[in-house]
Coordinates of C-alpha atoms in Angstrom, one line a residue:
Chain A
M11 CA -11.4 12.1 20.8
A12 CA -11.1 8.5 22.1
Q13 CA -14.2 6.6 22.8
H14 CA -14.6 5.8 26.5
L15 CA -16.9 3.0 27.5
P16 CA -18.2 2.3 31.0
P17 CA -16.1 -0.6 32.5
A18 CA -19.2 -2.9 32.8
T19 CA -20.1 -2.3 29.1
L20 CA -16.6 -2.9 28.0
K21 CA -16.4 -6.1 30.0
A22 CA -19.7 -7.3 28.5
A23 CA -18.6 -6.4 25.0
R24 CA -15.3 -8.3 25.4
R25 CA -17.3 -11.3 26.5
G26 CA -19.4 -10.9 23.4
F27 CA -16.4 -10.6 21.1
A28 CA -14.8 -13.7 22.7
A29 CA -18.0 -15.6 22.1
A30 CA -17.9 -14.4 18.4
V31 CA -14.3 -15.2 17.5
G32 CA -12.9 -17.1 20.5
A33 CA -11.0 -15.6 23.4
A34 CA -7.7 -16.5 21.8
N35 CA -8.5 -14.1 18.9
C36 CA -9.3 -11.1 21.0
F37 CA -6.5 -8.7 21.7
F38 CA -7.0 -6.0 24.3
G39 CA -3.6 -5.6 26.0
E40 CA -1.5 -2.5 25.9
D41 CA 0.9 -4.2 23.6
D42 CA -1.9 -5.0 21.2
Q43 CA -3.0 -1.3 21.2
H44 CA 0.6 -0.4 20.2
A45 CA 0.8 -3.2 17.6
Y46 CA -2.3 -2.0 15.8
S47 CA -1.2 1.7 15.8
D48 CA 0.4 3.7 13.0
K49 CA 4.1 3.2 12.9
F50 CA 4.5 6.3 10.7
A51 CA 2.2 8.5 12.7
I52 CA 3.0 12.2 13.1
D53 CA 1.5 12.1 16.6
D54 CA 1.6 8.7 18.2
S55 CA -1.0 9.7 20.8
R56 CA -3.8 9.9 18.1
H57 CA -5.6 6.9 16.5
V58 CA -4.9 4.5 19.3
P59 CA -7.4 1.6 19.1
L60 CA -9.1 -0.1 22.1
G61 CA -7.9 -3.5 20.9
A62 CA -8.6 -5.9 18.2
V63 CA -10.6 -9.0 17.3
A64 CA -9.6 -11.4 14.5
P65 CA -12.4 -13.4 12.9
L66 CA -11.7 -16.4 10.6
T67 CA -15.0 -16.5 8.7
T68 CA -17.7 -14.3 7.3
E69 CA -20.0 -15.7 9.9
E70 CA -17.6 -14.6 12.6
V71 CA -17.5 -11.1 11.0
Q72 CA -21.2 -11.0 11.2
A73 CA -21.1 -12.0 14.9
V74 CA -18.5 -9.2 15.6
V75 CA -20.7 -6.6 13.9
R76 CA -23.7 -7.7 16.0
V77 CA -21.7 -7.4 19.2
A78 CA -20.5 -4.0 18.2
A79 CA -24.1 -2.9 17.5
Q80 CA -25.3 -4.2 20.8
Y81 CA -22.7 -2.2 22.7
H82 CA -22.4 0.8 20.3
I83 CA -18.7 0.1 19.8
P84 CA -17.0 1.6 16.7
L85 CA -15.1 -1.0 14.6
W86 CA -12.2 -0.4 12.2
P87 CA -11.9 -3.2 9.7
I88 CA -8.4 -3.9 8.3
S89 CA -7.4 -6.6 5.8
R90 CA -3.7 -6.9 6.8
G91 CA -3.1 -3.4 8.2
K92 CA -0.1 -2.6 6.0
N93 CA -1.4 0.7 4.6
L94 CA 1.9 2.4 5.5
G95 CA 1.9 6.1 4.8
Y96 CA -1.9 6.3 5.1
G97 CA -2.4 5.1 8.7
S98 CA -1.3 1.4 8.7
A99 CA -3.8 -0.6 10.9
A100 CA -4.9 2.4 13.0
P101 CA -8.4 3.8 13.1
V102 CA -9.5 7.3 12.5
L103 CA -11.4 7.3 15.8
A104 CA -9.3 6.4 18.8
G105 CA -10.9 3.8 20.9
S106 CA -12.3 1.8 17.9
V107 CA -11.9 -2.0 17.9
I108 CA -9.8 -3.2 15.0
V109 CA -11.4 -6.0 13.1
D110 CA -8.3 -7.8 11.9
L111 CA -9.2 -9.9 8.8
S112 CA -5.6 -11.2 8.3
R113 CA -6.6 -14.8 9.3
M114 CA -9.1 -14.9 6.4
K115 CA -6.8 -16.3 3.7
K116 CA -8.9 -18.4 1.3
I117 CA -7.9 -18.3 -2.4
E118 CA -10.0 -19.7 -5.3
V119 CA -8.4 -19.3 -8.7
D120 CA -10.4 -19.7 -11.9
L121 CA -7.6 -20.5 -14.3
A122 CA -9.7 -20.7 -17.4
N123 CA -11.1 -17.2 -16.9
G124 CA -8.1 -15.6 -15.3
T125 CA -9.9 -14.6 -12.1
V126 CA -9.4 -15.2 -8.4
L127 CA -11.8 -14.9 -5.4
L128 CA -9.9 -13.8 -2.3
E129 CA -10.5 -13.2 1.3
P130 CA -9.0 -10.0 2.8
G131 CA -6.1 -11.7 4.6
V132 CA -4.5 -12.9 1.4
G133 CA -1.3 -10.9 0.9
F134 CA 0.5 -10.3 -2.4
Y135 CA 3.2 -12.8 -1.3
D136 CA 0.5 -15.4 -0.4
L137 CA -1.1 -15.1 -3.8
Y138 CA 2.2 -15.0 -5.6
D139 CA 3.4 -18.1 -3.9
Y140 CA 0.1 -19.9 -4.5
L141 CA 0.3 -19.2 -8.2
Q142 CA 3.9 -20.2 -8.4
T143 CA 3.4 -23.4 -6.3
H144 CA 0.5 -24.4 -8.6
K145 CA 2.3 -23.3 -11.8
I146 CA -0.6 -21.0 -12.7
P147 CA 0.4 -18.6 -15.5
L148 CA -1.4 -15.5 -14.1
W149 CA 0.4 -12.4 -13.0
L150 CA -0.3 -10.1 -10.1
S151 CA -0.3 -6.3 -10.1
V152 CA 1.7 -5.4 -7.0
P153 CA 2.3 -2.1 -5.3
G154 CA 5.7 -0.8 -4.2
N155 CA 5.0 -2.1 -0.7
S156 CA 3.6 -5.6 -1.3
W157 CA 3.4 -6.6 2.3
G158 CA -0.3 -5.9 2.4
S159 CA -3.5 -7.5 1.2
V160 CA -4.4 -7.9 -2.4
I161 CA -8.0 -6.8 -2.0
G162 CA -7.2 -4.4 0.7
N163 CA -5.0 -2.5 -1.7
A164 CA -7.7 -2.5 -4.4
L165 CA -10.2 -1.3 -1.8
D166 CA -8.0 1.7 -1.1
R167 CA -7.4 2.3 -4.8
G168 CA -3.7 1.3 -4.7
V169 CA -1.9 0.8 -8.0
G170 CA 0.5 -1.5 -9.6
Y171 CA 2.7 -1.3 -12.7
T172 CA 1.4 -3.8 -15.3
P173 CA -1.5 -3.2 -17.7
Y174 CA -3.7 -4.3 -14.8
G175 CA -2.2 -1.6 -12.6
E176 CA -5.4 0.2 -11.7
N177 CA -6.2 -2.4 -9.1
T178 CA -9.6 -1.1 -8.0
S179 CA -10.8 -1.4 -11.6
K180 CA -10.0 -5.1 -11.6
L181 CA -12.3 -5.8 -8.7
C182 CA -15.3 -8.0 -9.9
G183 CA -17.9 -9.0 -7.4
M184 CA -17.8 -8.8 -3.6
E185 CA -19.3 -10.3 -0.5
V186 CA -20.0 -7.6 2.1
V187 CA -21.2 -7.7 5.7
L188 CA -23.4 -4.7 6.4
A189 CA -23.8 -2.9 9.7
D190 CA -26.9 -4.9 10.7
G191 CA -25.0 -8.1 10.3
S192 CA -26.6 -9.2 7.0
I193 CA -24.6 -10.3 4.0
V194 CA -24.9 -9.0 0.4
R195 CA -23.1 -10.2 -2.7
T196 CA -22.6 -7.7 -5.4
G197 CA -22.7 -8.0 -9.2
M198 CA -23.6 -11.4 -10.6
G199 CA -23.0 -12.9 -7.1
A200 CA -26.4 -11.6 -6.1
M201 CA -27.8 -14.7 -7.8
T202 CA -27.5 -17.9 -5.8
G203 CA -25.3 -20.4 -7.6
S204 CA -24.1 -17.7 -10.1
K205 CA -21.6 -19.0 -12.7
T206 CA -20.4 -15.5 -13.6
W207 CA -19.7 -13.7 -10.3
Q208 CA -16.1 -12.9 -11.2
L209 CA -16.7 -12.4 -14.9
Y210 CA -19.2 -9.5 -15.2
R211 CA -18.8 -6.5 -12.9
Y212 CA -22.2 -4.8 -13.0
G213 CA -24.9 -7.4 -12.4
F214 CA -28.4 -6.1 -12.9
G215 CA -29.5 -2.7 -11.8
P216 CA -27.2 -0.3 -9.9
A217 CA -23.7 -1.7 -9.4
W218 CA -22.4 -1.3 -5.8
D219 CA -18.8 -2.5 -5.8
Q220 CA -17.3 1.0 -5.7
M221 CA -19.7 1.9 -2.9
F222 CA -17.5 -0.3 -0.7
V223 CA -14.2 1.2 -1.8
Q224 CA -12.5 3.8 0.4
S225 CA -15.7 3.5 2.3
N226 CA -17.3 2.6 5.7
L227 CA -20.5 1.2 4.4
G228 CA -19.7 -2.4 5.0
I229 CA -17.0 -4.9 5.6
V230 CA -15.8 -6.7 2.5
T231 CA -15.2 -10.4 3.3
K232 CA -14.6 -11.7 -0.2
A233 CA -13.8 -10.0 -3.5
G234 CA -13.1 -11.1 -7.0
M235 CA -10.1 -9.8 -8.9
W236 CA -9.0 -10.2 -12.5
L237 CA -5.4 -11.4 -13.0
M238 CA -3.3 -10.8 -16.1
P239 CA -2.5 -13.9 -18.2
E240 CA 1.2 -14.3 -18.5
P241 CA 2.3 -12.5 -21.7
E242 CA 4.4 -14.0 -24.4
S243 CA 6.9 -11.1 -24.2
V244 CA 7.8 -8.1 -22.1
M245 CA 9.9 -5.4 -23.7
G246 CA 10.7 -1.9 -22.7
M247 CA 13.3 0.5 -21.4
D248 CA 14.6 2.2 -18.3
L249 CA 15.2 5.9 -18.8
E250 CA 16.9 8.7 -16.9
F251 CA 16.4 12.4 -17.6
D252 CA 18.9 15.1 -16.5
S253 CA 16.9 18.2 -15.8
P254 CA 14.0 19.1 -13.6
D255 CA 12.5 20.8 -16.7
D256 CA 12.4 17.4 -18.5
L257 CA 9.2 16.4 -16.7
G258 CA 6.7 18.4 -18.8
P259 CA 8.0 17.2 -22.2
L260 CA 8.2 13.6 -21.0
I261 CA 4.5 13.7 -19.8
D262 CA 3.4 15.3 -23.1
T263 CA 5.1 12.5 -25.0
L264 CA 3.9 9.6 -22.9
G265 CA 0.3 10.8 -22.5
P266 CA -0.8 10.4 -26.1
L267 CA 0.9 7.0 -26.3
R268 CA -0.9 5.9 -23.1
R269 CA -4.3 7.2 -24.3
E270 CA -3.8 5.7 -27.8
G271 CA -3.1 2.4 -26.2
L272 CA 0.3 1.7 -27.6
L273 CA 1.5 1.9 -24.0
Q274 CA -1.0 -0.1 -21.9
Q275 CA 1.0 -0.1 -18.7
S276 CA 0.9 3.0 -16.5
P277 CA 4.4 4.4 -16.1
T278 CA 5.5 6.2 -13.0
I279 CA 8.0 9.1 -13.4
G280 CA 10.0 9.3 -10.2
N281 CA 12.5 11.9 -9.0
W282 CA 16.0 11.0 -8.0
L283 CA 15.2 10.8 -4.3
R284 CA 12.5 8.2 -4.9
A285 CA 15.3 5.9 -6.0
A286 CA 18.1 7.2 -3.8
A287 CA 16.2 6.9 -0.5
I288 CA 16.1 3.1 -1.0
V289 CA 19.9 2.6 -1.4
T290 CA 21.4 5.3 0.8
R291 CA 20.8 7.5 3.8
R292 CA 20.8 11.3 4.1
T293 CA 23.4 11.1 6.9
D294 CA 25.9 9.5 4.5
W295 CA 25.9 12.8 2.6
T296 CA 25.2 15.7 4.9
D297 CA 24.4 16.7 8.5
K298 CA 22.8 20.0 7.5
P299 CA 19.1 20.4 8.4
G300 CA 16.6 21.7 6.0
A301 CA 16.0 20.7 2.4
L302 CA 19.0 19.2 0.6
G303 CA 21.1 21.7 -1.4
D304 CA 21.7 21.3 -5.1
D305 CA 25.3 20.4 -4.4
V306 CA 24.3 17.3 -2.4
I307 CA 21.7 16.3 -4.9
A308 CA 24.3 16.5 -7.7
A309 CA 26.7 14.4 -5.7
I310 CA 24.2 11.6 -4.9
R311 CA 23.0 11.6 -8.5
K312 CA 26.5 11.3 -9.8
K313 CA 27.4 8.5 -7.5
F314 CA 24.4 6.4 -8.5
G315 CA 24.1 7.5 -12.2
M316 CA 20.6 8.9 -11.6
G317 CA 18.7 11.4 -13.6
W318 CA 16.7 14.1 -11.9
W319 CA 13.7 12.1 -13.2
G320 CA 13.6 8.4 -14.1
V321 CA 10.9 6.3 -15.7
S322 CA 10.5 2.6 -16.8
L323 CA 8.3 1.7 -19.7
R324 CA 7.1 -1.8 -20.5
L325 CA 5.2 -3.4 -23.3
Y326 CA 3.3 -6.6 -22.7
G327 CA 1.9 -9.2 -25.2
R328 CA 2.8 -10.9 -28.4
E329 CA 6.5 -10.5 -29.3
G330 CA 5.8 -9.3 -32.8
V331 CA 3.4 -6.6 -31.5
N332 CA 5.9 -5.6 -28.8
K333 CA 8.7 -5.2 -31.3
A334 CA 6.6 -2.9 -33.5
A335 CA 5.5 -0.9 -30.5
Y336 CA 9.0 -0.7 -29.1
A337 CA 10.3 1.0 -32.2
V338 CA 7.7 3.7 -31.8
L339 CA 8.5 4.1 -28.1
E340 CA 12.2 4.2 -28.7
S341 CA 11.9 6.9 -31.4
A342 CA 9.7 9.0 -29.2
M343 CA 12.0 8.7 -26.2
N344 CA 15.2 9.4 -28.1
A345 CA 13.6 12.6 -29.4
L346 CA 13.6 13.8 -25.7
K347 CA 17.4 13.2 -25.5
P348 CA 17.5 11.1 -22.3
M349 CA 20.8 10.8 -20.4
V350 CA 20.2 7.0 -20.2
L351 CA 18.0 4.7 -22.3
K352 CA 18.5 1.1 -21.3
P353 CA 16.5 -1.5 -23.3
T354 CA 14.9 -4.5 -21.5
K355 CA 13.6 -7.7 -23.0
W356 CA 12.0 -10.9 -21.6
T357 CA 10.4 -13.9 -23.3
R358 CA 8.1 -16.5 -21.8
G359 CA 10.2 -19.3 -20.3
E360 CA 13.0 -17.1 -19.0
P361 CA 13.2 -16.3 -15.3
H362 CA 11.0 -13.5 -14.1
E363 CA 12.7 -10.2 -13.4
Q364 CA 12.1 -9.7 -9.6
S365 CA 10.2 -6.5 -10.0
G366 CA 6.8 -5.0 -10.0
W367 CA 6.7 -5.0 -13.8
F368 CA 6.5 -8.7 -13.6
G369 CA 4.0 -8.7 -10.7
V370 CA 6.6 -10.0 -8.3
P371 CA 5.9 -8.7 -4.8
L372 CA 8.4 -6.3 -3.2
T373 CA 9.2 -4.7 0.1
F374 CA 12.6 -3.3 -0.4
P375 CA 11.3 0.1 -1.6
M376 CA 10.2 0.7 2.0
Q377 CA 13.8 1.0 2.9
N378 CA 13.1 4.7 2.2
A379 CA 11.8 4.8 5.8
N380 CA 15.5 4.8 6.8
W381 CA 16.4 7.8 4.7
H382 CA 17.0 10.0 7.8
G383 CA 18.8 7.2 9.5
G384 CA 16.6 6.7 12.6
R385 CA 13.0 6.0 13.2
G386 CA 11.5 7.2 10.0
G387 CA 8.5 6.8 7.8
H388 CA 6.6 8.4 5.1
I389 CA 3.2 10.2 4.8
G390 CA 1.3 10.3 1.5
F391 CA 0.2 13.4 -0.3
S392 CA -1.3 12.5 -3.7
P393 CA -3.3 14.9 -5.8
V394 CA -4.9 13.9 -9.1
L395 CA -3.7 16.0 -12.1
P396 CA -4.5 16.1 -15.8
Q397 CA -2.0 14.5 -18.2
S398 CA -0.6 17.9 -19.1
G399 CA 3.2 18.5 -19.1
A400 CA 2.7 22.2 -18.4
Q401 CA 0.4 21.6 -15.4
A402 CA 2.5 18.8 -14.0
Q403 CA 5.6 21.0 -14.3
A404 CA 3.9 23.8 -12.5
Q405 CA 2.7 21.5 -9.8
F406 CA 6.2 20.2 -9.4
K407 CA 7.7 23.7 -9.1
R408 CA 5.0 24.9 -6.6
T409 CA 5.4 21.8 -4.5
Y410 CA 9.2 21.8 -4.5
A411 CA 9.1 25.4 -3.3
R412 CA 6.9 24.3 -0.4
Y413 CA 9.3 21.4 0.4
K414 CA 12.2 23.9 0.6
E415 CA 10.1 26.4 2.6
F416 CA 9.4 23.7 5.2
G417 CA 12.9 22.2 5.1
M418 CA 11.8 18.8 3.7
D419 CA 13.5 16.6 1.1
Y420 CA 11.5 16.4 -2.1
Q421 CA 10.4 12.9 -3.0
A422 CA 7.7 12.5 -5.5
S423 CA 6.5 10.8 -8.6
F424 CA 3.9 11.3 -11.4
A425 CA 2.0 8.1 -12.0
F426 CA 0.0 7.7 -15.2
G427 CA -3.5 6.4 -15.3
E428 CA -5.5 6.2 -18.5
R429 CA -6.5 9.9 -18.5
H430 CA -5.0 11.3 -15.3
L431 CA -1.7 11.6 -13.4
I432 CA -1.4 11.0 -9.7
N433 CA 1.4 13.1 -8.1
V434 CA 2.4 10.8 -5.3
N435 CA 4.5 12.5 -2.7
A436 CA 5.9 10.1 0.0
V437 CA 7.0 12.7 2.5
L438 CA 10.0 11.2 4.3
I439 CA 9.8 11.9 8.0
N440 CA 12.2 11.5 10.9
K441 CA 10.5 10.7 14.2
D442 CA 13.7 11.3 16.1
D443 CA 13.8 14.9 14.9
D444 CA 11.3 16.9 17.0
A445 CA 11.9 20.1 15.1
M446 CA 11.0 18.4 11.8
M447 CA 8.0 16.6 13.2
Q448 CA 6.6 20.0 14.3
R449 CA 6.8 21.1 10.6
V450 CA 5.2 18.0 9.0
D451 CA 1.5 18.6 9.7
P452 CA 1.5 22.3 8.6
F453 CA 3.5 21.3 5.6
L454 CA 1.0 18.7 4.5
R455 CA -1.9 21.0 5.1
A456 CA -0.2 23.7 3.0
L457 CA 0.2 21.1 0.2
I458 CA -3.4 20.1 0.4
A459 CA -4.5 23.8 0.3
D460 CA -2.2 24.6 -2.6
A461 CA -3.6 21.7 -4.6
R462 CA -7.2 22.7 -3.8
S463 CA -6.5 26.2 -5.0
Q464 CA -5.4 24.8 -8.3
G465 CA -8.5 22.6 -8.6
Y466 CA -6.8 19.3 -7.7
G467 CA -8.0 16.9 -5.1
E468 CA -6.3 13.9 -3.5
Y469 CA -7.1 10.3 -4.5
R470 CA -6.2 8.9 -1.1
T471 CA -4.9 10.3 2.2
H472 CA -3.6 9.6 5.7
L473 CA -6.1 9.3 8.6
D474 CA -5.1 12.8 9.8
Y475 CA -6.3 14.4 6.6
M476 CA -9.4 12.5 5.7
D477 CA -11.7 15.3 6.9
T478 CA -9.6 18.0 5.3
V479 CA -9.5 16.2 1.9
M480 CA -13.2 15.4 2.0
G481 CA -13.8 19.0 2.8
S482 CA -11.9 20.0 -0.3
Y483 CA -14.6 18.2 -2.4
D484 CA -16.9 21.1 -1.8
F485 CA -19.2 21.4 -4.8
G486 CA -22.7 22.2 -3.9
G487 CA -21.9 22.8 -0.3
N488 CA -20.1 19.5 0.2
A489 CA -22.9 17.7 -1.6
L490 CA -20.9 14.5 -2.1
R491 CA -20.1 14.2 1.6
K492 CA -23.7 14.8 2.5
L493 CA -24.8 12.1 0.1
N494 CA -22.2 9.7 1.5
E495 CA -23.5 10.4 5.0
R496 CA -27.1 10.0 4.1
V497 CA -26.2 6.5 2.8
K498 CA -24.1 5.9 5.9
N499 CA -26.9 6.9 8.3
A500 CA -29.3 4.7 6.4
L501 CA -27.1 1.6 6.4
D502 CA -25.3 2.1 9.7
P503 CA -27.5 4.2 12.0
L504 CA -25.5 3.3 15.1
G505 CA -22.3 4.4 13.3
I506 CA -20.3 1.3 14.2
I507 CA -18.3 0.6 11.0
A508 CA -15.2 2.8 10.6
P509 CA -16.6 6.2 11.6
G510 CA -14.6 9.0 10.0
K511 CA -13.2 6.8 7.1
S512 CA -12.8 9.1 4.1
G513 CA -14.3 11.9 6.1
I514 CA -17.7 10.1 6.3
W515 CA -19.2 10.5 9.7
P516 CA -22.4 9.0 11.0
A517 CA -24.8 11.4 12.6
N518 CA -24.2 10.2 16.1
R519 CA -20.5 10.8 15.9
A520 CA -20.5 13.9 13.6
K521 CA -19.0 16.0 16.5
E522 CA -15.8 14.1 15.9
R523 CA -15.3 15.6 12.4
G524 CA -12.1 17.6 12.2
K525 CA -10.7 16.6 15.6
Chain B
M11 CA 7.3 0.6 -7.1
K12 CA 10.7 2.2 -7.3
R13 CA 12.7 2.2 -10.5
P14 CA 15.6 -0.2 -10.6
L15 CA 19.0 1.1 -9.6
P16 CA 22.5 0.1 -10.2
L17 CA 23.0 -0.9 -6.6
A18 CA 19.6 -2.6 -6.5
A19 CA 20.2 -4.5 -9.6
A20 CA 22.1 -7.4 -8.0
A21 CA 19.5 -7.7 -5.3
L22 CA 16.8 -7.8 -8.0
L23 CA 18.3 -11.0 -9.3
L24 CA 17.9 -12.8 -6.0
P25 CA 15.0 -15.2 -5.6
A26 CA 11.8 -13.8 -4.1
A27 CA 10.7 -14.9 -0.7
T28 CA 8.4 -17.8 -1.0
A29 CA 5.9 -19.3 1.4
A30 CA 5.5 -22.9 0.4
L31 CA 2.3 -23.3 2.5
A32 CA 0.7 -19.9 1.8
G33 CA -2.7 -19.7 0.2
Q34 CA -5.1 -22.1 1.9
G35 CA -4.9 -22.1 5.7
T36 CA -1.8 -21.6 7.7
P37 CA 1.1 -23.9 8.5
T38 CA 1.1 -25.8 11.8
P39 CA 2.1 -23.6 14.7
T40 CA 5.0 -25.9 15.5
D41 CA 6.8 -25.5 12.1
G42 CA 8.9 -22.4 12.7
K43 CA 10.7 -22.5 9.4
A44 CA 7.4 -22.6 7.4
L45 CA 5.9 -19.9 9.6
F46 CA 9.0 -17.8 9.1
R47 CA 8.6 -18.1 5.3
E48 CA 5.0 -17.1 5.5
K49 CA 5.1 -14.4 8.1
C50 CA 8.5 -12.8 7.9
A51 CA 10.4 -13.7 4.7
M52 CA 8.8 -10.9 2.6
C53 CA 10.9 -8.5 4.6
H54 CA 13.6 -10.8 6.1
G55 CA 14.3 -12.9 3.0
P56 CA 16.6 -12.0 0.2
N57 CA 15.7 -8.7 -1.3
G58 CA 13.4 -7.8 1.6
M59 CA 13.2 -4.4 3.3
G60 CA 14.4 -5.8 6.6
T61 CA 17.4 -7.6 5.1
G62 CA 18.3 -4.4 3.2
L63 CA 18.3 -2.3 6.3
L64 CA 20.0 -4.8 8.5
D65 CA 22.7 -5.1 5.9
R66 CA 23.7 -1.5 6.8
R67 CA 24.4 -2.5 10.4
V68 CA 25.0 -6.2 10.9
Q69 CA 26.2 -9.3 9.1
P70 CA 24.8 -11.7 8.1
A71 CA 21.7 -9.6 7.4
L72 CA 19.5 -12.6 6.7
L73 CA 17.9 -13.6 10.0
E74 CA 18.0 -17.3 9.1
E75 CA 21.7 -17.1 8.9
R76 CA 22.2 -15.4 12.3
T77 CA 23.5 -17.4 15.2
D78 CA 23.3 -14.7 17.9
L79 CA 19.5 -14.4 18.1
T80 CA 17.6 -15.5 21.1
A81 CA 14.0 -16.5 21.0
D82 CA 13.1 -13.8 23.6
Y83 CA 14.8 -11.1 21.5
V84 CA 12.9 -12.2 18.4
I85 CA 9.6 -12.1 20.2
Q86 CA 10.3 -8.7 21.8
A87 CA 11.4 -7.2 18.4
A88 CA 8.4 -8.6 16.6
R89 CA 5.8 -7.6 19.1
T90 CA 7.0 -4.0 19.8
G91 CA 8.7 -3.3 16.5
I92 CA 12.3 -2.2 16.2
G93 CA 14.0 0.5 14.2
N94 CA 11.9 0.9 11.0
M95 CA 10.1 -2.4 11.5
P96 CA 6.4 -2.1 12.6
A97 CA 5.1 -4.3 15.4
I98 CA 3.6 -7.6 14.3
P99 CA 0.1 -7.9 15.9
R100 CA -1.2 -11.1 17.3
G101 CA -3.9 -11.3 14.7
E102 CA -1.2 -11.7 12.1
A103 CA 1.0 -14.1 14.1
S104 CA -0.4 -15.7 17.2
D105 CA 1.7 -16.1 20.3
A106 CA 2.2 -19.8 19.5
Q107 CA 3.2 -19.1 15.9
L108 CA 5.6 -16.3 17.0
K109 CA 7.1 -18.6 19.6
A110 CA 7.7 -21.3 16.9
I111 CA 9.4 -18.7 14.6
A112 CA 11.5 -17.3 17.5
D113 CA 12.6 -20.9 18.5
Y114 CA 13.6 -21.5 14.8
L115 CA 15.5 -18.2 14.6
G116 CA 17.0 -18.7 18.0
R117 CA 18.2 -22.2 17.4
G118 CA 21.8 -21.1 17.2
K119 CA 21.9 -20.0 20.8

């Protein structure tokens, strides 16, 4: 339900925001509401913000929070607002004021230690260009959509494709504005003049960094990240597998190599559509509604030489070590009889491959939004699974059947972590197809329920499903949610910072849960 | 990250979009070319999403090579979004910055 303020209160609050950040950085027009909404929303009428304010400094963020507290206005902080598939810039609670941090773009690199201290507005392209311009031999870990913020991605537990790919685990020390307008620095940054803020994650006593991840307990205004030193060599292979049934054996072969540490990068096994949706459109192949038939899938795969599943593996480090590891990897993969095994090799000094495996930012994968030919998009459904071939194969079959039942085209991947898999489904939608859009929400709710019944929870979700997903974490009568909300109410009793984020509602807005 | 494809392979060899002034602060609002590189080139440079999608409908696909764009059209497209492109909010590109970008892209008209 949208928040409605009395006109006099709103007018006074806008004066307060203008005093905090400057009138030129307050955006409350109808176009602004549209610009900060979710381009990929299932229902465009939900999650519409009141407007936005764009502070430039931590002090201005503090001032914004104090104005919001004075007038009881909910805020929704964004770093760059490019969380496409999960809600973009839009708030859970309609009528919230977006705190757009995209003007905060400071970068401080510590070359000797391979770390960087960033403000939230620094995008992957900004940091990449900064490192290139200054010839700094540190590599990024970029997601498939690299339009967004480096620390914003880490704060939503996004992933990349190098050995540093679990981005949230590379956070090291934060500066956070709390709901009372005070500032806290976490880890070693808690010491004034600390020399090790970006070097040791835990500080002394309880470590709070993850408390501010996927959270609404504060606004992160700076964060440290570890960056990967440029390796001497990158070797690997691109593989295609012909059968849907190849998924399980592939996972059971890669899992031990990943856990052993021979493979330090986290591979992602993607189905044919994950690749095809970038380079072609559905309308080029068929005009039949409903899930694609096997004949069309076969024709697309044939044209582009795709397997049903594909995966790219990369080894990073000293060339001699990579060569030894490559031999093990090649032998293991050949035993699975791939339809394609294409070796790749890079040595320091050669031009970078323009890909995520080299930490080079990308946006072209988002071309999948055009799969249906019109106004499209994708919505994420991403349960966490064990690294088990049998269980992943079963999840695939169960999910694929649901796609067919709801007439959707199956696009998914299985992304390795150190001990887990994330089954990322980017459900491709067509906002010009009313009949399809009517099916999308019940489809996603069925997927969430199916996963829950198997004991799988999501690692991240769209605004529309935050309450549902948090509800699925139900041990002890939703004890985790209750703990989160006890902390929320203690730190933010007025409920002004991102109410509803990750299903965490402050007491004064708890009636909004599930709406 | 999507796995590389035969058709994508050529595009992967193209140089990445670069923002020469990115990092500390922002370029001057009057320098449309530098602002384009910082604010737009990730999608509208070589290998970007916008270039890839426009390539299906119009030539040249690179906005910097177009001669038919008007400044008003660029501003309208950016502020409201168009096709698969989301709207660009004013916090990300101010009115002055967007006008400089639009004047740069519309210089052929």
